[in-house]
Short mmCIF file of C-alpha atoms in Angstrom, two decimals:
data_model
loop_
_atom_site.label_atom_id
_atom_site.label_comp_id
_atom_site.label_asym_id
_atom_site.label_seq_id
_atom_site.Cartn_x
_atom_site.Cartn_y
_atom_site.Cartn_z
CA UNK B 1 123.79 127.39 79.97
CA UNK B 2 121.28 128.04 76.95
CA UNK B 3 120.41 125.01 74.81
CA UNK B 4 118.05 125.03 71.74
CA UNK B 5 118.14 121.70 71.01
CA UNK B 6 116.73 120.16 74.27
CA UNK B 7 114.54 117.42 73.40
CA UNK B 8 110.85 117.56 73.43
CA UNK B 9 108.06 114.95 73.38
CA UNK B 10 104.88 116.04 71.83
CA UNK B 11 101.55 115.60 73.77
CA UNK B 12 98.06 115.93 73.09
CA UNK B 13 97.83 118.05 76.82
CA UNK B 14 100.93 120.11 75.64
CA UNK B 15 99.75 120.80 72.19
CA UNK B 16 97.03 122.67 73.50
CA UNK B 17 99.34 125.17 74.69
CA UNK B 18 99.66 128.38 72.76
CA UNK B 19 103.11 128.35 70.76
CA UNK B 20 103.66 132.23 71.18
CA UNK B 21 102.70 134.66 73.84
CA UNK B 22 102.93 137.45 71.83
CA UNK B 23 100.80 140.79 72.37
CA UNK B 24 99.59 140.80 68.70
CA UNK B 25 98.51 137.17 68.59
CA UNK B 26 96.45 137.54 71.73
CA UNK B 27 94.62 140.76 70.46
CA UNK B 28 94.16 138.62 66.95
CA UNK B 29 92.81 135.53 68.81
CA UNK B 30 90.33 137.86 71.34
CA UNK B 31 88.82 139.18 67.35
CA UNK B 32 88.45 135.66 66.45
CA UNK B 33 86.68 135.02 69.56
CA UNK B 34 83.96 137.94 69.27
CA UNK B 35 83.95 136.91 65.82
CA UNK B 36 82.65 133.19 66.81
CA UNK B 37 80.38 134.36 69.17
CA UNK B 38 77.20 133.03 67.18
CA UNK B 39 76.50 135.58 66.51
CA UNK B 40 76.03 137.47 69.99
CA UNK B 41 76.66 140.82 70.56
CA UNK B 42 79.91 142.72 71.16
CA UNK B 43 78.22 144.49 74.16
CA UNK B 44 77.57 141.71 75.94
CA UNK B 45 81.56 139.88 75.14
CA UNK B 46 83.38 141.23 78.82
CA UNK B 47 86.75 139.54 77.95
CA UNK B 48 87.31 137.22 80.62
CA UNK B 49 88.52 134.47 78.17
CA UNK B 50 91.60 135.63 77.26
CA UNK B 51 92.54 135.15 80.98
CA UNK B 52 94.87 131.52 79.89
CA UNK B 53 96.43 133.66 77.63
CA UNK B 54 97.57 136.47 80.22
CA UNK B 55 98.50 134.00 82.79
CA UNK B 56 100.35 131.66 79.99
CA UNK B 57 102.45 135.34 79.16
CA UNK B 58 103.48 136.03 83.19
CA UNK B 59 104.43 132.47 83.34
CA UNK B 60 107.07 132.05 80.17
CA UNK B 61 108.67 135.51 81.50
CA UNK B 62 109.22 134.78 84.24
CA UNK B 63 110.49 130.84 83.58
CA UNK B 64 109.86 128.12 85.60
CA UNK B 65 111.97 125.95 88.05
CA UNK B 66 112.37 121.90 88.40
CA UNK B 67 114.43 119.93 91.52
CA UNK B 68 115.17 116.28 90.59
CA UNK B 69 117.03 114.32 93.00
CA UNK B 70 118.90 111.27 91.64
CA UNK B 71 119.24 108.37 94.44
CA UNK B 72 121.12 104.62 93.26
CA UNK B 73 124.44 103.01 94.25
CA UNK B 74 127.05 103.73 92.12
CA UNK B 75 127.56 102.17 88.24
CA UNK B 76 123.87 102.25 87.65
CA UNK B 77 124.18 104.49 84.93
CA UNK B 78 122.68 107.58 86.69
CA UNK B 79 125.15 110.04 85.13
CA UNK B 80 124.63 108.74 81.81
CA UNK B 81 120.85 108.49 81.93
CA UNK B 82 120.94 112.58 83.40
CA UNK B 83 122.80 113.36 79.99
CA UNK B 84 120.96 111.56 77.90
CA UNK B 85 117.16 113.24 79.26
CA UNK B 86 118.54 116.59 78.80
CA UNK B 87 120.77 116.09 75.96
CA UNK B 88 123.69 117.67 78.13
CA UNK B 89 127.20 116.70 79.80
CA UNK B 90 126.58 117.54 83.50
CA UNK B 91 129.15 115.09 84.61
CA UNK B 92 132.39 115.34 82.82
CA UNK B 93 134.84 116.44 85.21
CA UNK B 94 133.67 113.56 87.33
CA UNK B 95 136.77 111.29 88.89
CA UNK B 96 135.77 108.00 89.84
CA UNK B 97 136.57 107.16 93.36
CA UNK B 98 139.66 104.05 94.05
CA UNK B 99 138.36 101.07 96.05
CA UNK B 100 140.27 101.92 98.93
CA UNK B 101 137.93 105.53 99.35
CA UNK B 102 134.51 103.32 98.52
CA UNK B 103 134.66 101.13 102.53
CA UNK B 104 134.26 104.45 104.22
CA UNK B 105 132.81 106.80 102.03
CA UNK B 106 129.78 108.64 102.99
CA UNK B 107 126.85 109.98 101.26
CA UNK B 108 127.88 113.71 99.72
CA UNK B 109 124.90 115.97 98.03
CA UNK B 110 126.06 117.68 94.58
CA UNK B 111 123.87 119.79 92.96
CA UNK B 112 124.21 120.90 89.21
CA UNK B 113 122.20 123.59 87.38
CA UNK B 114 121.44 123.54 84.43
CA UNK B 115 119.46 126.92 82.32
CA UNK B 116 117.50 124.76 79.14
CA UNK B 117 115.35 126.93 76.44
CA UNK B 118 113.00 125.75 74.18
CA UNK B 119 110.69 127.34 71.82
CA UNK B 120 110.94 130.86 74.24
CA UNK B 121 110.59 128.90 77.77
CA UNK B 122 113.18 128.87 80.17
CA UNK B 123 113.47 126.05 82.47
CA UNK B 124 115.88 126.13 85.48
CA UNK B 125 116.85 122.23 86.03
CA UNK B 126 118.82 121.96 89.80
CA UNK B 127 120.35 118.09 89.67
CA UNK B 128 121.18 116.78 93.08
CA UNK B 129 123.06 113.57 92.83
CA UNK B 130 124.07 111.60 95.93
CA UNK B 131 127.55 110.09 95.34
CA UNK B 132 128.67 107.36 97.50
CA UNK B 133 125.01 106.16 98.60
CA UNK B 134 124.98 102.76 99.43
CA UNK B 135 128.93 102.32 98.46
CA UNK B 136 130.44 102.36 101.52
CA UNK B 137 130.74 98.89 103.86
CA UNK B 138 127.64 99.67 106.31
CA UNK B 139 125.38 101.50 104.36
CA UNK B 140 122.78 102.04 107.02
CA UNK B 141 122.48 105.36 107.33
CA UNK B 142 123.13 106.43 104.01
CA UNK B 143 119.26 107.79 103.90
CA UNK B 144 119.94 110.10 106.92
CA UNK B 145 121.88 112.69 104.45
CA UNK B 146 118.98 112.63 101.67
CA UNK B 147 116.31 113.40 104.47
CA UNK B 148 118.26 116.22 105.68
CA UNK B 149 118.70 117.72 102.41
CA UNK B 150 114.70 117.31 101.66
CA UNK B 151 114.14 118.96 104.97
CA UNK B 152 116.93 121.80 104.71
CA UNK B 153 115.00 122.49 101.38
CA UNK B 154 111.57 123.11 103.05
CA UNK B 155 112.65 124.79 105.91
CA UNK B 156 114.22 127.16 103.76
CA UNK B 157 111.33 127.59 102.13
CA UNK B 158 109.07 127.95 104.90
CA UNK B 159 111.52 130.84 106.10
CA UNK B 160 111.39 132.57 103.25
CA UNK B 161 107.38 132.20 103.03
CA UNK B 162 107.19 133.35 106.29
CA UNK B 163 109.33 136.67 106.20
CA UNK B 164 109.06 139.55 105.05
CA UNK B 165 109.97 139.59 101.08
CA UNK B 166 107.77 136.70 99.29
CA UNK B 167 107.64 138.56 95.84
CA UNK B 168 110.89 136.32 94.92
CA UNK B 169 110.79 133.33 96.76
CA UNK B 170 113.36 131.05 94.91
CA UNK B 171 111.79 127.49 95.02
CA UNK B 172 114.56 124.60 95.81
CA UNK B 173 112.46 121.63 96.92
CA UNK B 174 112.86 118.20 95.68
CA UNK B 175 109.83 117.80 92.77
CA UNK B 176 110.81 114.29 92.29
CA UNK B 177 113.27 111.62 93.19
CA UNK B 178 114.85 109.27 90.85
CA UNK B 179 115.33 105.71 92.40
CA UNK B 180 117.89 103.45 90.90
CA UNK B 181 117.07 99.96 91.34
CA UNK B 182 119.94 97.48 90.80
CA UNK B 183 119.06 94.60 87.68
CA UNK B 184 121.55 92.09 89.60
CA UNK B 185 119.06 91.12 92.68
CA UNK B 186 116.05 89.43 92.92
CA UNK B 187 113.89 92.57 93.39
CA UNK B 188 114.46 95.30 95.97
CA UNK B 189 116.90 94.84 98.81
CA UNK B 190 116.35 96.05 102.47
CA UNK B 191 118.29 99.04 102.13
CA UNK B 192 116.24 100.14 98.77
CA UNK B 193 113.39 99.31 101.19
CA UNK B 194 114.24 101.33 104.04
CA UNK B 195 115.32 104.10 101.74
CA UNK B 196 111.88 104.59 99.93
CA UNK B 197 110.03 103.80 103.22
CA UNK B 198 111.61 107.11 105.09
CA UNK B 199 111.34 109.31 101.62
CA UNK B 200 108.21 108.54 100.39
CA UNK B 201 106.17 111.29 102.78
CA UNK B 202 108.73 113.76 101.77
CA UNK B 203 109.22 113.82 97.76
CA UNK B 204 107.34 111.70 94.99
CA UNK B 205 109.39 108.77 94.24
CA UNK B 206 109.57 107.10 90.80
CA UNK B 207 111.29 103.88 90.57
CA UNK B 208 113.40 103.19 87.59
CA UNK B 209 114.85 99.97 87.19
CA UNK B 210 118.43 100.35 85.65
CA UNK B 211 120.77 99.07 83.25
CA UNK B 212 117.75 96.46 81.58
CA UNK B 213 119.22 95.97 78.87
CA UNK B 214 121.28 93.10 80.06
CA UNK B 215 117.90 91.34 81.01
CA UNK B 216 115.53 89.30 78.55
CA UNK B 217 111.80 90.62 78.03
CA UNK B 218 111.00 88.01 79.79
CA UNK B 219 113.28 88.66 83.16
CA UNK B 220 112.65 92.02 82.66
CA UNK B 221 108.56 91.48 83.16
CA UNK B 222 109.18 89.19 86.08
CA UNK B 223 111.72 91.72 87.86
CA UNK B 224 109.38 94.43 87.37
CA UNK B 225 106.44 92.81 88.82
CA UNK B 226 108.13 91.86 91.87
CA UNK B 227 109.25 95.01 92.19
CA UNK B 228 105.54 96.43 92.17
CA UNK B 229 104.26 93.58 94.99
CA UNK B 230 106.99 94.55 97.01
CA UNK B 231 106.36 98.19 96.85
CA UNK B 232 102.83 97.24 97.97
CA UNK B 233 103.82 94.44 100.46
CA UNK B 234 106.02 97.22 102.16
CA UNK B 235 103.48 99.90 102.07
CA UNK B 236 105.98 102.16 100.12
CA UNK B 237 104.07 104.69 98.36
CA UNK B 238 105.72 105.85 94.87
CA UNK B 239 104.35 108.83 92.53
CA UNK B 240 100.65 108.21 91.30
CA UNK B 241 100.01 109.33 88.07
CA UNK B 242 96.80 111.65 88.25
CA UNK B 243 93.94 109.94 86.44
CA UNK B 244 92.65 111.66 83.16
CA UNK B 245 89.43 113.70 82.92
CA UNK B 246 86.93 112.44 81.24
CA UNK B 247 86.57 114.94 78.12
CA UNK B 248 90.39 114.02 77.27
CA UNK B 249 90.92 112.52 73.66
CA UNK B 250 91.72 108.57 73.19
CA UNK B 251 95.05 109.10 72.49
CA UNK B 252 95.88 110.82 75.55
CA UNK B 253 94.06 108.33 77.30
CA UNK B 254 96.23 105.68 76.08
CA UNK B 255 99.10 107.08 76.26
CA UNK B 256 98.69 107.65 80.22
CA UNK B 257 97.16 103.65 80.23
CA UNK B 258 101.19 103.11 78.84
CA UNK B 259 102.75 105.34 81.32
CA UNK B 260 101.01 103.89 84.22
CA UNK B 261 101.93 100.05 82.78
CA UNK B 262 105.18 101.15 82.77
CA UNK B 263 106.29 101.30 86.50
CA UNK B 264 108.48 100.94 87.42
CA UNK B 265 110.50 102.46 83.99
CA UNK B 266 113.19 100.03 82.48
CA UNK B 267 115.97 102.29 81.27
CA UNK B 268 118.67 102.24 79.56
CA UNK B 269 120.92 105.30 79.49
CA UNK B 270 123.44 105.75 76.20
CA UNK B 271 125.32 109.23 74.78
CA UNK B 272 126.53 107.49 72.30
CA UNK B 273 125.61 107.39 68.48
CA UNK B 274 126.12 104.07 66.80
CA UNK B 275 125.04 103.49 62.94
CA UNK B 276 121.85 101.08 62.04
CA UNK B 277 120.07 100.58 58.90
CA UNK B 278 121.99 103.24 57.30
CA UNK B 279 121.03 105.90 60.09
CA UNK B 280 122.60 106.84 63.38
CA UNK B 281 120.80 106.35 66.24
CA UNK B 282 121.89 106.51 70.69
CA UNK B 283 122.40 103.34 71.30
CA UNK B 284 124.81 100.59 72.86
CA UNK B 285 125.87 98.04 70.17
CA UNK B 286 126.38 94.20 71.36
CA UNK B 287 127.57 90.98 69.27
CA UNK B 288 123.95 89.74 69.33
CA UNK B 289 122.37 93.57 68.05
CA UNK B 290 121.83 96.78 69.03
CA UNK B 291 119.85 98.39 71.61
CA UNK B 292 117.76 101.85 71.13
CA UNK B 293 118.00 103.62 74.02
CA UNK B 294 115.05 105.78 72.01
CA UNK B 295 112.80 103.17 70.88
CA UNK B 296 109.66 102.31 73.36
CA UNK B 297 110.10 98.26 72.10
CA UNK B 298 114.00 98.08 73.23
CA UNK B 299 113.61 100.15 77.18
CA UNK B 300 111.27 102.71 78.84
CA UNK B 301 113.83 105.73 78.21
CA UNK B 302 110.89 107.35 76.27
CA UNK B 303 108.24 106.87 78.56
CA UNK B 304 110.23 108.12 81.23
CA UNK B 305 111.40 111.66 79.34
CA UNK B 306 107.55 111.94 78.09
CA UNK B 307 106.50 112.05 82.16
CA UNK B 308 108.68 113.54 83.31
CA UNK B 309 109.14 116.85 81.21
CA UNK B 310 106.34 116.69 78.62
CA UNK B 311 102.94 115.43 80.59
CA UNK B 312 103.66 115.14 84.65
CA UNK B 313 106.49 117.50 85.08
CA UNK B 314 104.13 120.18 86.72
CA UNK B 315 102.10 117.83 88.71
CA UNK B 316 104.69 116.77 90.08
CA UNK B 317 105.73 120.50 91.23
CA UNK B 318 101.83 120.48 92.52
CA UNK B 319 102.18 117.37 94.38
CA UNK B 320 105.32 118.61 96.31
CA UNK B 321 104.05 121.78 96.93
CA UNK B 322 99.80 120.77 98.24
CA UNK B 323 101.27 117.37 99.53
CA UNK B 324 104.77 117.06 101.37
CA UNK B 325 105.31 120.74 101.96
CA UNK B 326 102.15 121.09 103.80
CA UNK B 327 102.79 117.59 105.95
CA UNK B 328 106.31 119.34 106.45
CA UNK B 329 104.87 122.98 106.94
CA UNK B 330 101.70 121.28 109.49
CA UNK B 331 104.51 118.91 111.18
CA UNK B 332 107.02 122.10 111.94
CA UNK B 333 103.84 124.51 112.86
CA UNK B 334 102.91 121.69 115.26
CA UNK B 335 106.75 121.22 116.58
CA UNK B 336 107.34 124.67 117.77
CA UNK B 337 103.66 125.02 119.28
CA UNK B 338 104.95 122.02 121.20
CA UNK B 339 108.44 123.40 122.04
CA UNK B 340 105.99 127.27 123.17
CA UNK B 341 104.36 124.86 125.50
CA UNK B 342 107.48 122.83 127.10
CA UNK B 343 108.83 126.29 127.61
CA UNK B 344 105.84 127.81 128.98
CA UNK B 345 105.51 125.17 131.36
CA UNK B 346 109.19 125.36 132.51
CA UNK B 347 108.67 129.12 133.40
CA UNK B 348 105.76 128.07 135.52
CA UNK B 349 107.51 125.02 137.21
CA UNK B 350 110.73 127.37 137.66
CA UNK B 351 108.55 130.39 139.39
CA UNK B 352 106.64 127.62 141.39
CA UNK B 353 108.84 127.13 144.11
CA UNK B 354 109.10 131.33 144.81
CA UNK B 355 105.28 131.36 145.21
CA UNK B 356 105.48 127.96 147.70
CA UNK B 357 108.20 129.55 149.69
CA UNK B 358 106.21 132.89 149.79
CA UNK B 359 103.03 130.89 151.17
CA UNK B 360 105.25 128.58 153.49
CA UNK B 361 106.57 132.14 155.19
CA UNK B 362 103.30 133.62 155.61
CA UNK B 363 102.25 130.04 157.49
CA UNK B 364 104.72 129.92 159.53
CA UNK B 365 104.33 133.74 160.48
CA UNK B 366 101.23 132.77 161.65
CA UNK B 367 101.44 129.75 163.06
CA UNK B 368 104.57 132.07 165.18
CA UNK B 369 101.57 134.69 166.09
CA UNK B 370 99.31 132.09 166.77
CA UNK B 371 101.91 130.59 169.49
CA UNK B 372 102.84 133.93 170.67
CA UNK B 373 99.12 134.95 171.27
CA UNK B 374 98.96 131.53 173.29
CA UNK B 375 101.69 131.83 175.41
CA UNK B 376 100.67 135.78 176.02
CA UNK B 377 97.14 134.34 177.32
CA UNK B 378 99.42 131.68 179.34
CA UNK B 379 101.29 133.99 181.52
CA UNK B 380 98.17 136.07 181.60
CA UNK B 381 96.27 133.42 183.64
CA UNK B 382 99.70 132.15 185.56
CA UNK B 383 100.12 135.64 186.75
CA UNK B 384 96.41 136.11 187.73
CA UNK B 385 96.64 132.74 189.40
CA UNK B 386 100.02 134.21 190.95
CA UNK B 387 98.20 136.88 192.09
CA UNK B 388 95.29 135.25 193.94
CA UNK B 389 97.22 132.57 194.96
CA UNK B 390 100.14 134.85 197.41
CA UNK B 391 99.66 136.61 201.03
CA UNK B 392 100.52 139.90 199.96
CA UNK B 393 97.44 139.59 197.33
CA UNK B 394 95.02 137.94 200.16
CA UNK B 395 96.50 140.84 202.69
CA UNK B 396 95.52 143.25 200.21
CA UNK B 397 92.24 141.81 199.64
CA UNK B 398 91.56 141.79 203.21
CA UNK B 399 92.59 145.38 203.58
CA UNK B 400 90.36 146.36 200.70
CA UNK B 401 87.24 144.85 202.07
CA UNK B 402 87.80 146.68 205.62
#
């Protein structure tokens, strides 16, 4: 599925992309550099700067790939807020599930993919949504599925790094985790807890609090800074936004001092178009006013698209791949030197007792010559003493000394 319109969120980092990785403009832009060389000489220009350029070409061909994994209970508006971040309808054949199928439902994995170009990139967006978590009557287990699916992914991975054919790996681990928190508690509840607590070594977690509109500014601040102590109170740890370097402008500077003030993200997700001021804007219209799912003032629905596509979407590929794939890749390397070992040492305990019974024979072969040679030496004296002893042998000797 090809779509031109997909939305985009300028950025000062992004800007400094080149907008065309044309053969032409590179060749015009390598001039302009040995043009601006102060006026150096060509001779000594090798051409090592147009390196970005050649590596910025190889990566728009070939495209790039993004896993997001959406985790919440069910009518937390995760389907809507999907559609509305990449201006799509993933969800439409969707049937809602009867009451009856909700007190023993279990936690299914559905993945979606979805093909999005914009401005000559191609980005390959892989959905997985987890229908039924936390929906069912005991919910305790629901995280067991979403851990299995995390791990599936790297072993996969890790097989495929490890054979022969690398050239086209296809990369499907998780990048980044979605976590719906209800507005209708006081904060996180033990199962959020638990959840976050057995996925947060295994895929970068960002929290979104859902459905804010129906709290005031003033609930909203509260609920999200009790949500933040008990992240730390809990030791959960959630995605950490890298922190700028220091020859980055002011307004990029601010604008990650906003993104980082914004955790956990307040969203509100709308398709729908209402009318305003004589425009048309997304939005969900109440009797008291309207809310804009696209202005920063009303929810976090821009923040959250600006992170996670325009600024932090490939830090967050970096983080999977340097962080949690190499605890998963050190973990399984350190698993099946462990399983060698148990097996090694079975073959040795198993052979054991043929090398004690082989010793055992041998002793008791000797200690059977050893009594043999005794009770040779035995009837060796008993026949001497025989011997001496009777009146044929004294007759003899008596004969013998005449």
């Amino acid at each position: 599925m090809h779509r031109s319109s997909a939305p985009s969120v300028d950025s000062p980092r992004s800007c400094r992309l080149p907008k065309s990785g044309s053969r032409t403009e590179s060749l015009e832009r390598t001039r302009d550099g040995r043009s601006a060389m102060n006026g150096a000489d060509e001779d000594e220009y090798i051409g090592f700067a147009t390196l970005p350029e050649q590596v910025h070409r190889k990566a728009v061909r070939k495209g790039f790939d993004f896993t997001l994994m959406v985790v919440g209970e069910s009518g937390l508006g995760k389907s809507t807020l999907i559609n509305s971040l990449f201006l799509s309808e993933l969800y439409k054949d969707r049937e809602l599930p009867s009451v009856n199928d909700l007190i023993e439902r279990t936690v299914t994995i559905e993945k979606k993919q979805l093909e999005i170009e914009e401005k000559g990139v191609r980005l390959k967006l892989t959905i997985v949504d987890t229908p039924g978590f936390n929906d069912c009557v005991n919910a305790s287990n629901s995280h067991k599925s979403l851990i299995e699916y995390v791990d599936q992914q790297f072993k996969q991975y890790f097989e495929d790094e490890s054979g022969l054919n690398r050239r086209n790996i296809i990369d499907n681990r998780v990048h980044c985790c979605l976590y719906f928190i209800s507005p209708y508690g006081h904060g996180l509840r033990q199962i959020d807890i638990e959840t976050m607590k057995k996925l947060h070594n295994k895929v970068n977690i960002v929290p979104l609090l859902a459905k804010a509109d129906i709290l005031t500014k003033e609930e909203l601040k509260i609920m999200k800074q009790r949500i933040i102590d008990e992240i730390e109170e809990n030791h959960i740890r959630i995605y950490e936004f890298p922190d700028c370097d220091s020859d980055e402008d002011e307004d990029f500077k601010q604008q990650d001092r906003e993104l980082k003030a914004s955790i956990p993200f307040a969203v509100v997700g709308c398709n729908t178009v209402v009318e305003a001021g004589g425009k048309k804007i997304r939005g969900r219209a109440y009797p008291w006013g309207i809310v804009e799912v696209d202005n920063p003032s009303h929810c976090d629905f821009v923040r959250l698209r600006q992170m996670l596509i325009s600024t932090h979407m490939q830090d967050l590929k970096d983080v999977t791949s340097d962080v949690h794939y190499e605890n998963y890749r050190a973990m399984h390397i350190r698993t099946q030197m462990g399983v060698a070992q148990k097996e090694r040492g079975k073959l040795k305990r198993d052979s054991a007792p043929n090398f004690e019974s082989i010793s055992d024979t041998e002793k008791l072969l000797e200690q059977k010559d050893a009594e043999i040679q005794r009770m040779q030496q035995m009837l060796a004296k008993m026949q001497e003493q025989l011997k001496i002893g009777s009146p044929q042998a004294q007759h003899v000797n008596g004969l013998g000394k005449l």
